[in-house]
Amino acid sequence: MNQSLLSAALQYSRRGMSIIPIGRDKKPLIKWTPCQTQRPGEPQLKEWFTHSDVTGLAVVLGRVSGGLYCRDFDTHSAYAAWCEAYPDLAATLPTVITARGAHVYFISANEYRVRQADVGELRGAGGYCLLPPSQHPDGKTVYKWKVPLPDRLSDIRCLEPTEAGLGTERNREGLSGTEKTEYTEKTEYTEITASVPLCPSLYLSVPDRETGILSIENAVAQTIPTGKHTNHKASFKLARGLLSLEKQLKRPLSTQEKDIAFKLWYEQSKPFLRDGQSQDDYRFEFLDSCNNARSPLEDSIMPTAITHAQKNPLPAVALQFETEDVRFTVALCRELQREHGANPFYLSCHTLGRILKHPCHTKANRILKGLGLAGIINIAEPGTKTKATRYRYVPPLDE
């Protein structure tokens, strides 16, 4: 069973979903708060799904899974009534038949947390849903797709639940089900008002090896201050990161999107913010940085390099290595060198770790060090506390 669950977990993950292992009581077998903001990589999934007590898997909902949400119908009759009222949506929205009712999945450009609904609930950020081929605790029921999940999350209908009969009545208080957030565990999730629209592509946690999209989340992740005297520099760096995103999207970010970026940055930066400074103080500083920033962060070329590393044939020197991550890193370094011409390129172990979807940057650091020892890359400029190491790709760029 675990092998089939692992295979399913990897397939879901490659679609852009944050996947966690589930036990017989329908509860996560891991501390899953980090998975609400960062999708686990394939090595982590392979480790989790080797345990014998894994009986299922679940998707963590919300922006970490591409803006994916689920309407949970508690009874088959309630689901049947919705199908009758919305036959076109019922025929196309991915749907899982459960022991009691159905899970109907959709994409939304707005952010929602778990909310109570008529005969069920709307599950979103802070919640998760079991996916096929998970086994129900009754030992008899296996979750199955009635309407299959498409190969790409972007192919799922983007809609607002209230317009599709999937709406909610009120914020849910005191969740009583088994598939809920571990409220005894400190959550790092930043709640965003549902009324603030956001381009769906910006929900993805990237730079993503599969999509090549630079996201608001990634821009924020690169610009968190490291101390109480680095706040202004970090705020200005965030403004430059958003310029990079605008350059890739080929359009300006909206006021709402910039506001979301600031809120994410502010929440994650709280341990390093100066005493006596309010959120308004930092908001005004951020707006001033946006007004003065003129040059994008250099990482704006990373999505292009990722895409080329995926599509172009592997460098000949990459074939000496066995693991996919090492081969891909060699290809990425070649593409980064091509983008920089005769100049050295920079690649931090933290950035590489995010691209390879490793929860810790240690593995990425070993890969970069190993490629240096193997003569694939050379250090052109050693890194500092505020600047990543710059490398040169040694082999010919056309091989």
Short mmCIF file of C-alpha atoms in Angstrom, two decimals:
data_model
loop_
_atom_site.label_atom_id
_atom_site.label_comp_id
_atom_site.label_asym_id
_atom_site.label_seq_id
_atom_site.Cartn_x
_atom_site.Cartn_y
_atom_site.Cartn_z
CA MET A 1 0.00 0.00 0.00
CA ASN A 2 2.82 2.40 0.87
CA GLN A 3 4.39 2.03 -2.57
CA SER A 4 1.15 2.99 -4.28
CA LEU A 5 0.73 5.87 -1.84
CA LEU A 6 4.28 7.06 -2.51
CA SER A 7 3.70 6.90 -6.26
CA ALA A 8 0.49 8.91 -5.87
CA ALA A 9 2.19 11.41 -3.54
CA LEU A 10 4.93 12.05 -6.09
CA GLN A 11 2.42 12.50 -8.92
CA TYR A 12 0.36 14.97 -6.88
CA SER A 13 3.49 16.83 -5.80
CA ARG A 14 4.64 17.19 -9.40
CA ARG A 15 1.32 18.87 -10.15
CA GLY A 16 2.20 21.54 -7.58
CA MET A 17 0.37 20.20 -4.51
CA SER A 18 1.71 20.20 -0.94
CA ILE A 19 1.35 16.56 0.18
CA ILE A 20 1.52 15.09 3.70
CA PRO A 21 1.29 11.48 5.05
CA ILE A 22 -1.82 10.40 6.94
CA GLY A 23 -2.38 7.66 9.56
CA ARG A 24 -5.35 5.44 10.33
CA ASP A 25 -7.11 8.15 12.35
CA LYS A 26 -7.06 10.55 9.34
CA LYS A 27 -4.51 12.73 11.14
CA PRO A 28 -1.08 13.77 9.80
CA LEU A 29 1.86 11.63 10.87
CA ILE A 30 4.16 14.66 10.83
CA LYS A 31 4.19 18.21 12.14
CA TRP A 32 2.66 19.75 9.05
CA THR A 33 2.70 23.49 9.78
CA PRO A 34 5.73 24.01 7.47
CA CYS A 35 3.80 22.33 4.65
CA GLN A 36 1.23 25.15 4.80
CA THR A 37 3.80 27.52 3.33
CA GLN A 38 6.34 25.30 1.54
CA ARG A 39 5.73 22.15 -0.48
CA PRO A 40 7.87 19.19 0.67
CA GLY A 41 10.36 17.91 -1.88
CA GLU A 42 10.46 14.41 -3.34
CA PRO A 43 13.27 13.18 -1.01
CA GLN A 44 11.14 14.18 1.97
CA LEU A 45 8.07 12.43 0.55
CA LYS A 46 10.07 9.26 -0.09
CA GLU A 47 11.23 9.31 3.52
CA TRP A 48 7.74 9.87 4.92
CA PHE A 49 6.00 7.22 2.86
CA THR A 50 8.41 4.41 3.80
CA HIS A 51 6.78 4.09 7.23
CA SER A 52 4.40 1.20 7.73
CA ASP A 53 1.82 3.26 9.64
CA VAL A 54 1.03 5.44 6.61
CA THR A 55 -2.47 4.61 5.34
CA GLY A 56 -3.21 7.70 3.31
CA LEU A 57 -2.09 11.03 1.96
CA ALA A 58 -3.60 14.50 1.93
CA VAL A 59 -3.22 17.79 0.11
CA VAL A 60 -2.63 20.93 2.16
CA LEU A 61 -5.04 23.49 0.73
CA GLY A 62 -4.66 27.16 -0.10
CA ARG A 63 -1.97 29.13 -1.86
CA VAL A 64 0.77 26.56 -1.12
CA SER A 65 -1.06 24.20 -3.49
CA GLY A 66 -1.69 26.71 -6.26
CA GLY A 67 -4.84 28.23 -4.77
CA LEU A 68 -6.59 24.84 -4.51
CA TYR A 69 -9.75 24.59 -2.37
CA CYS A 70 -12.25 21.87 -1.62
CA ARG A 71 -15.99 21.83 -0.91
CA ASP A 72 -16.65 18.91 1.40
CA PHE A 73 -20.21 17.57 1.13
CA ASP A 74 -20.95 15.55 4.27
CA THR A 75 -23.68 13.47 2.65
CA HIS A 76 -24.24 11.87 -0.73
CA SER A 77 -27.67 13.48 -0.92
CA ALA A 78 -26.23 16.98 -0.45
CA TYR A 79 -23.67 16.31 -3.18
CA ALA A 80 -26.38 14.92 -5.49
CA ALA A 81 -28.49 18.05 -4.96
CA TRP A 82 -25.54 20.26 -5.92
CA CYS A 83 -24.88 18.12 -9.02
CA GLU A 84 -28.46 18.60 -10.12
CA ALA A 85 -28.25 22.38 -9.66
CA TYR A 86 -24.82 22.75 -11.32
CA PRO A 87 -24.49 19.88 -13.83
CA ASP A 88 -21.73 21.52 -15.92
CA LEU A 89 -19.50 22.09 -12.90
CA ALA A 90 -20.28 18.65 -11.51
CA ALA A 91 -19.08 17.10 -14.75
CA THR A 92 -15.78 19.02 -14.87
CA LEU A 93 -14.57 19.91 -11.36
CA PRO A 94 -12.26 17.22 -9.90
CA THR A 95 -14.31 15.19 -7.45
CA VAL A 96 -13.50 12.44 -4.94
CA ILE A 97 -16.17 10.11 -3.56
CA THR A 98 -15.76 9.68 0.20
CA ALA A 99 -17.35 7.34 2.72
CA ARG A 100 -20.21 9.78 3.41
CA GLY A 101 -20.27 12.25 0.54
CA ALA A 102 -17.84 13.95 -1.85
CA HIS A 103 -14.93 16.36 -2.11
CA VAL A 104 -15.21 18.84 -4.99
CA TYR A 105 -12.00 20.73 -5.86
CA PHE A 106 -11.63 24.13 -7.51
CA ILE A 107 -9.14 26.98 -7.85
CA SER A 108 -9.88 30.44 -6.50
CA ALA A 109 -8.10 33.76 -6.94
CA ASN A 110 -9.15 34.70 -3.39
CA GLU A 111 -7.80 33.34 -0.13
CA TYR A 112 -10.10 31.34 2.17
CA ARG A 113 -9.59 29.52 5.44
CA VAL A 114 -11.70 26.59 6.66
CA ARG A 115 -15.34 27.68 6.90
CA GLN A 116 -18.58 26.00 7.78
CA ALA A 117 -21.09 25.47 4.98
CA ASP A 118 -24.49 23.89 4.46
CA VAL A 119 -24.10 20.12 5.10
CA GLY A 120 -20.31 20.26 5.12
CA GLU A 121 -17.58 22.83 4.89
CA LEU A 122 -15.33 24.78 2.58
CA ARG A 123 -11.77 23.67 3.19
CA GLY A 124 -8.95 26.07 2.50
CA ALA A 125 -5.80 27.50 4.07
CA GLY A 126 -5.16 25.88 7.43
CA GLY A 127 -6.86 22.65 6.34
CA TYR A 128 -6.24 19.54 4.29
CA CYS A 129 -8.16 16.81 2.47
CA LEU A 130 -7.43 13.15 1.97
CA LEU A 131 -6.74 12.09 -1.62
CA PRO A 132 -7.02 8.76 -3.46
CA PRO A 133 -5.89 6.07 -2.88
CA SER A 134 -6.12 6.81 0.86
CA GLN A 135 -7.96 4.32 3.03
CA HIS A 136 -10.80 5.36 5.31
CA PRO A 137 -10.51 4.40 9.01
CA ASP A 138 -13.40 1.94 8.50
CA GLY A 139 -10.88 -0.26 6.68
CA LYS A 140 -13.27 -0.79 3.80
CA THR A 141 -13.57 2.49 1.94
CA VAL A 142 -10.83 3.69 -0.40
CA TYR A 143 -11.03 7.26 -1.67
CA LYS A 144 -11.58 7.27 -5.44
CA TRP A 145 -11.77 9.93 -8.14
CA LYS A 146 -15.18 10.31 -9.74
CA VAL A 147 -14.04 13.23 -11.91
CA PRO A 148 -10.27 12.83 -12.46
CA LEU A 149 -7.71 15.43 -11.49
CA PRO A 150 -6.13 17.06 -14.58
CA ASP A 151 -2.39 16.86 -15.21
CA ARG A 152 -2.00 20.56 -14.41
CA LEU A 153 -3.61 22.50 -11.58
CA SER A 154 -3.99 25.44 -13.94
CA ASP A 155 -6.51 23.38 -15.91
CA ILE A 156 -8.90 23.30 -12.93
CA ARG A 157 -11.72 25.83 -13.16
CA CYS A 158 -10.96 29.09 -11.35
CA LEU A 159 -14.14 30.34 -9.69
CA GLU A 160 -15.67 31.89 -6.62
CA PRO A 161 -17.49 29.35 -4.42
CA THR A 162 -20.52 31.56 -3.74
CA GLU A 163 -21.18 31.76 -7.49
CA ALA A 164 -20.94 28.00 -7.96
CA GLY A 165 -23.11 26.72 -5.14
CA LEU A 166 -20.02 25.91 -3.11
CA GLY A 167 -20.26 28.94 -0.82
CA THR A 168 -20.05 29.21 2.93
CA GLU A 169 -22.35 30.48 5.66
CA ARG A 170 -19.87 31.77 8.23
CA ASN A 171 -16.36 31.37 9.58
CA ARG A 172 -16.13 28.05 11.29
CA GLU A 173 -15.37 28.12 15.00
CA GLY A 174 -14.28 25.11 16.99
CA LEU A 175 -13.49 22.61 14.21
CA SER A 176 -14.75 19.21 15.24
CA GLY A 177 -13.69 16.99 12.34
CA THR A 178 -10.54 14.91 12.07
CA GLU A 179 -9.16 16.70 9.02
CA LYS A 180 -8.27 20.05 10.58
CA THR A 181 -5.31 22.21 11.52
CA GLU A 182 -3.21 21.17 14.52
CA TYR A 183 -4.12 24.17 16.63
CA THR A 184 -1.93 22.86 19.44
CA GLU A 185 1.04 23.44 17.17
CA LYS A 186 2.30 26.96 16.48
CA THR A 187 1.29 27.87 12.94
CA GLU A 188 3.38 30.09 10.72
CA TYR A 189 0.53 30.75 8.31
CA THR A 190 -0.21 34.38 7.54
CA GLU A 191 -3.94 34.97 7.13
CA ILE A 192 -4.92 37.24 4.25
CA THR A 193 -8.36 38.76 3.86
CA ALA A 194 -10.48 36.82 1.38
CA SER A 195 -11.62 39.97 -0.35
CA VAL A 196 -8.14 40.77 -1.70
CA PRO A 197 -7.80 39.37 -5.25
CA LEU A 198 -4.49 37.87 -6.32
CA CYS A 199 -3.28 36.57 -9.66
CA PRO A 200 -3.61 32.75 -9.31
CA SER A 201 -0.10 32.13 -10.69
CA LEU A 202 1.37 34.05 -7.78
CA TYR A 203 0.14 31.45 -5.30
CA LEU A 204 2.87 29.04 -6.39
CA SER A 205 5.86 28.58 -4.07
CA VAL A 206 8.81 29.16 -6.38
CA PRO A 207 11.16 29.71 -8.19
CA ASP A 208 9.59 26.44 -9.19
CA ARG A 209 11.53 23.81 -11.04
CA GLU A 210 8.40 22.76 -12.88
CA THR A 211 6.78 26.10 -13.71
CA GLY A 212 9.69 28.53 -13.70
CA ILE A 213 7.51 31.20 -12.08
CA LEU A 214 8.98 33.66 -9.61
CA SER A 215 6.36 34.32 -6.94
CA ILE A 216 5.53 36.87 -4.28
CA GLU A 217 6.33 34.20 -1.70
CA ASN A 218 9.80 33.68 -3.13
CA ALA A 219 10.47 37.42 -3.31
CA VAL A 220 9.52 37.64 0.37
CA ALA A 221 11.61 34.59 1.32
CA GLN A 222 14.72 36.21 -0.17
CA THR A 223 14.24 39.49 1.69
CA ILE A 224 13.60 38.64 5.35
CA PRO A 225 15.93 40.73 7.57
CA THR A 226 18.64 38.97 9.55
CA GLY A 227 18.81 41.48 12.41
CA LYS A 228 17.24 44.60 13.85
CA HIS A 229 19.60 46.83 11.86
CA THR A 230 18.90 45.28 8.44
CA ASN A 231 15.21 46.17 8.13
CA HIS A 232 15.51 49.09 5.72
CA LYS A 233 17.84 47.19 3.43
CA ALA A 234 15.49 44.16 3.50
CA SER A 235 12.45 46.33 2.69
CA PHE A 236 14.27 47.88 -0.27
CA LYS A 237 15.36 44.43 -1.44
CA LEU A 238 11.72 43.30 -1.34
CA ALA A 239 10.76 46.23 -3.55
CA ARG A 240 13.44 45.16 -6.03
CA GLY A 241 12.19 41.57 -5.86
CA LEU A 242 8.73 42.75 -6.83
CA LEU A 243 10.28 44.61 -9.75
CA SER A 244 11.74 41.27 -10.85
CA LEU A 245 8.30 39.71 -10.65
CA GLU A 246 6.77 42.55 -12.67
CA LYS A 247 9.47 42.08 -15.29
CA GLN A 248 8.64 38.40 -15.63
CA LEU A 249 4.88 38.90 -15.67
CA LYS A 250 5.29 41.82 -18.09
CA ARG A 251 2.82 43.92 -16.13
CA PRO A 252 2.79 46.07 -12.98
CA LEU A 253 1.70 44.44 -9.74
CA SER A 254 -1.57 45.77 -8.39
CA THR A 255 -1.83 47.69 -5.15
CA GLN A 256 -3.53 44.64 -3.62
CA GLU A 257 -0.71 42.32 -4.69
CA LYS A 258 1.92 44.64 -3.23
CA ASP A 259 -0.11 44.82 -0.03
CA ILE A 260 -0.13 41.02 0.19
CA ALA A 261 3.64 40.98 -0.31
CA PHE A 262 4.08 43.49 2.51
CA LYS A 263 1.82 41.54 4.89
CA LEU A 264 3.73 38.30 4.23
CA TRP A 265 7.05 40.09 4.72
CA TYR A 266 5.92 41.84 7.90
CA GLU A 267 4.65 38.64 9.57
CA GLN A 268 7.78 36.66 8.75
CA SER A 269 10.08 39.56 9.74
CA LYS A 270 8.59 40.20 13.19
CA PRO A 271 11.46 38.55 15.15
CA PHE A 272 13.89 41.02 13.55
CA LEU A 273 11.88 44.26 13.58
CA ARG A 274 12.92 47.22 15.68
CA ASP A 275 11.23 47.93 18.99
CA GLY A 276 8.84 50.87 18.96
CA GLN A 277 8.15 50.64 15.22
CA SER A 278 4.54 49.90 14.23
CA GLN A 279 3.23 48.00 11.23
CA ASP A 280 2.25 51.35 9.73
CA ASP A 281 5.84 52.58 10.06
CA TYR A 282 7.08 49.59 8.12
CA ARG A 283 4.30 49.86 5.55
CA PHE A 284 5.27 53.47 4.79
CA GLU A 285 8.92 52.45 4.55
CA PHE A 286 8.00 49.68 2.11
CA LEU A 287 5.92 52.07 -0.02
CA ASP A 288 8.83 54.50 -0.08
CA SER A 289 11.12 51.65 -1.19
CA CYS A 290 8.71 50.74 -3.99
CA ASN A 291 8.74 54.36 -5.11
CA ASN A 292 12.55 54.55 -5.16
CA ALA A 293 13.53 51.06 -6.41
CA ARG A 294 14.74 51.13 -10.00
CA SER A 295 16.62 47.87 -10.63
CA PRO A 296 15.17 44.33 -10.25
CA LEU A 297 16.95 41.71 -8.19
CA GLU A 298 19.37 39.68 -10.24
CA ASP A 299 17.33 36.56 -9.46
CA SER A 300 14.85 37.69 -12.13
CA ILE A 301 16.83 35.62 -14.65
CA MET A 302 16.47 32.47 -12.55
CA PRO A 303 13.07 31.39 -13.97
CA THR A 304 14.47 31.59 -17.52
CA ALA A 305 17.51 29.56 -16.53
CA ILE A 306 15.29 26.95 -14.84
CA THR A 307 13.11 26.61 -17.92
CA HIS A 308 16.12 26.22 -20.24
CA ALA A 309 17.74 23.71 -17.87
CA GLN A 310 14.58 21.62 -18.08
CA LYS A 311 14.04 21.81 -21.82
CA ASN A 312 17.59 21.69 -23.21
CA PRO A 313 19.59 18.43 -23.41
CA LEU A 314 21.71 17.74 -20.35
CA PRO A 315 25.35 18.83 -20.51
CA ALA A 316 27.64 15.92 -21.32
CA VAL A 317 29.49 16.37 -18.00
CA ALA A 318 26.21 15.93 -16.10
CA LEU A 319 25.87 12.31 -17.24
CA GLN A 320 28.69 11.19 -14.94
CA PHE A 321 26.38 11.77 -11.98
CA GLU A 322 23.59 9.39 -10.97
CA THR A 323 21.06 11.56 -9.12
CA GLU A 324 18.56 13.78 -10.90
CA ASP A 325 19.17 16.70 -8.53
CA VAL A 326 22.90 16.81 -9.28
CA ARG A 327 22.36 16.51 -13.03
CA PHE A 328 19.79 19.26 -12.96
CA THR A 329 22.10 21.51 -10.94
CA VAL A 330 24.84 21.07 -13.55
CA ALA A 331 22.36 22.03 -16.27
CA LEU A 332 21.16 25.01 -14.23
CA CYS A 333 24.71 26.28 -13.71
CA ARG A 334 25.33 26.07 -17.46
CA GLU A 335 22.18 28.09 -18.20
CA LEU A 336 23.04 30.67 -15.55
CA GLN A 337 26.48 31.08 -17.12
CA ARG A 338 24.90 31.51 -20.53
CA GLU A 339 22.64 34.21 -19.12
CA HIS A 340 25.58 36.05 -17.53
CA GLY A 341 27.95 35.79 -20.49
CA ALA A 342 31.55 36.32 -19.40
CA ASN A 343 30.52 37.45 -15.91
CA PRO A 344 30.23 35.05 -12.97
CA PHE A 345 26.77 34.00 -11.81
CA TYR A 346 25.54 33.73 -8.25
CA LEU A 347 23.60 30.83 -6.77
CA SER A 348 23.04 30.45 -3.05
CA CYS A 349 22.48 27.08 -1.40
CA HIS A 350 19.18 28.43 -0.03
CA THR A 351 17.93 29.29 -3.52
CA LEU A 352 19.11 25.95 -4.92
CA GLY A 353 17.45 24.15 -2.01
CA ARG A 354 14.12 25.81 -2.82
CA ILE A 355 14.46 24.96 -6.50
CA LEU A 356 15.25 21.32 -5.71
CA LYS A 357 12.45 21.35 -3.10
CA HIS A 358 14.69 20.27 -0.26
CA PRO A 359 13.35 21.31 3.17
CA CYS A 360 16.91 22.07 4.28
CA HIS A 361 19.62 23.87 2.29
CA THR A 362 22.35 21.48 3.55
CA LYS A 363 21.85 19.07 0.63
CA ALA A 364 22.08 21.92 -1.86
CA ASN A 365 25.27 23.15 -0.21
CA ARG A 366 26.82 19.68 -0.58
CA ILE A 367 25.88 19.60 -4.26
CA LEU A 368 27.48 22.98 -4.97
CA LYS A 369 30.60 22.05 -3.02
CA GLY A 370 30.78 18.70 -4.80
CA LEU A 371 30.48 20.27 -8.24
CA GLY A 372 33.31 22.59 -7.29
CA LEU A 373 35.50 19.65 -6.27
CA ALA A 374 34.57 17.86 -9.50
CA GLY A 375 35.73 20.84 -11.54
CA ILE A 376 32.29 21.65 -12.95
CA ILE A 377 32.12 25.10 -11.33
CA ASN A 378 34.74 27.43 -9.85
CA ILE A 379 34.28 30.05 -7.16
CA ALA A 380 34.83 33.45 -8.76
CA GLU A 381 33.90 35.53 -5.71
CA PRO A 382 33.48 34.00 -2.21
CA GLY A 383 30.20 34.79 -0.51
CA THR A 384 29.67 37.04 2.49
CA LYS A 385 26.89 37.43 5.04
CA THR A 386 24.94 39.62 2.64
CA LYS A 387 26.10 38.32 -0.75
CA ALA A 388 25.91 34.85 -2.28
CA THR A 389 28.99 33.14 -3.71
CA ARG A 390 29.56 33.78 -7.40
CA TYR A 391 30.59 30.92 -9.66
CA ARG A 392 31.83 30.25 -13.16
CA TYR A 393 30.77 27.20 -15.13
CA VAL A 394 33.99 25.50 -16.34
CA PRO A 395 33.00 23.11 -19.21
CA PRO A 396 32.23 24.45 -22.70
CA LEU A 397 28.74 25.98 -22.85
CA ASP A 398 27.88 24.19 -26.11
CA GLU A 399 28.49 20.67 -24.77
#
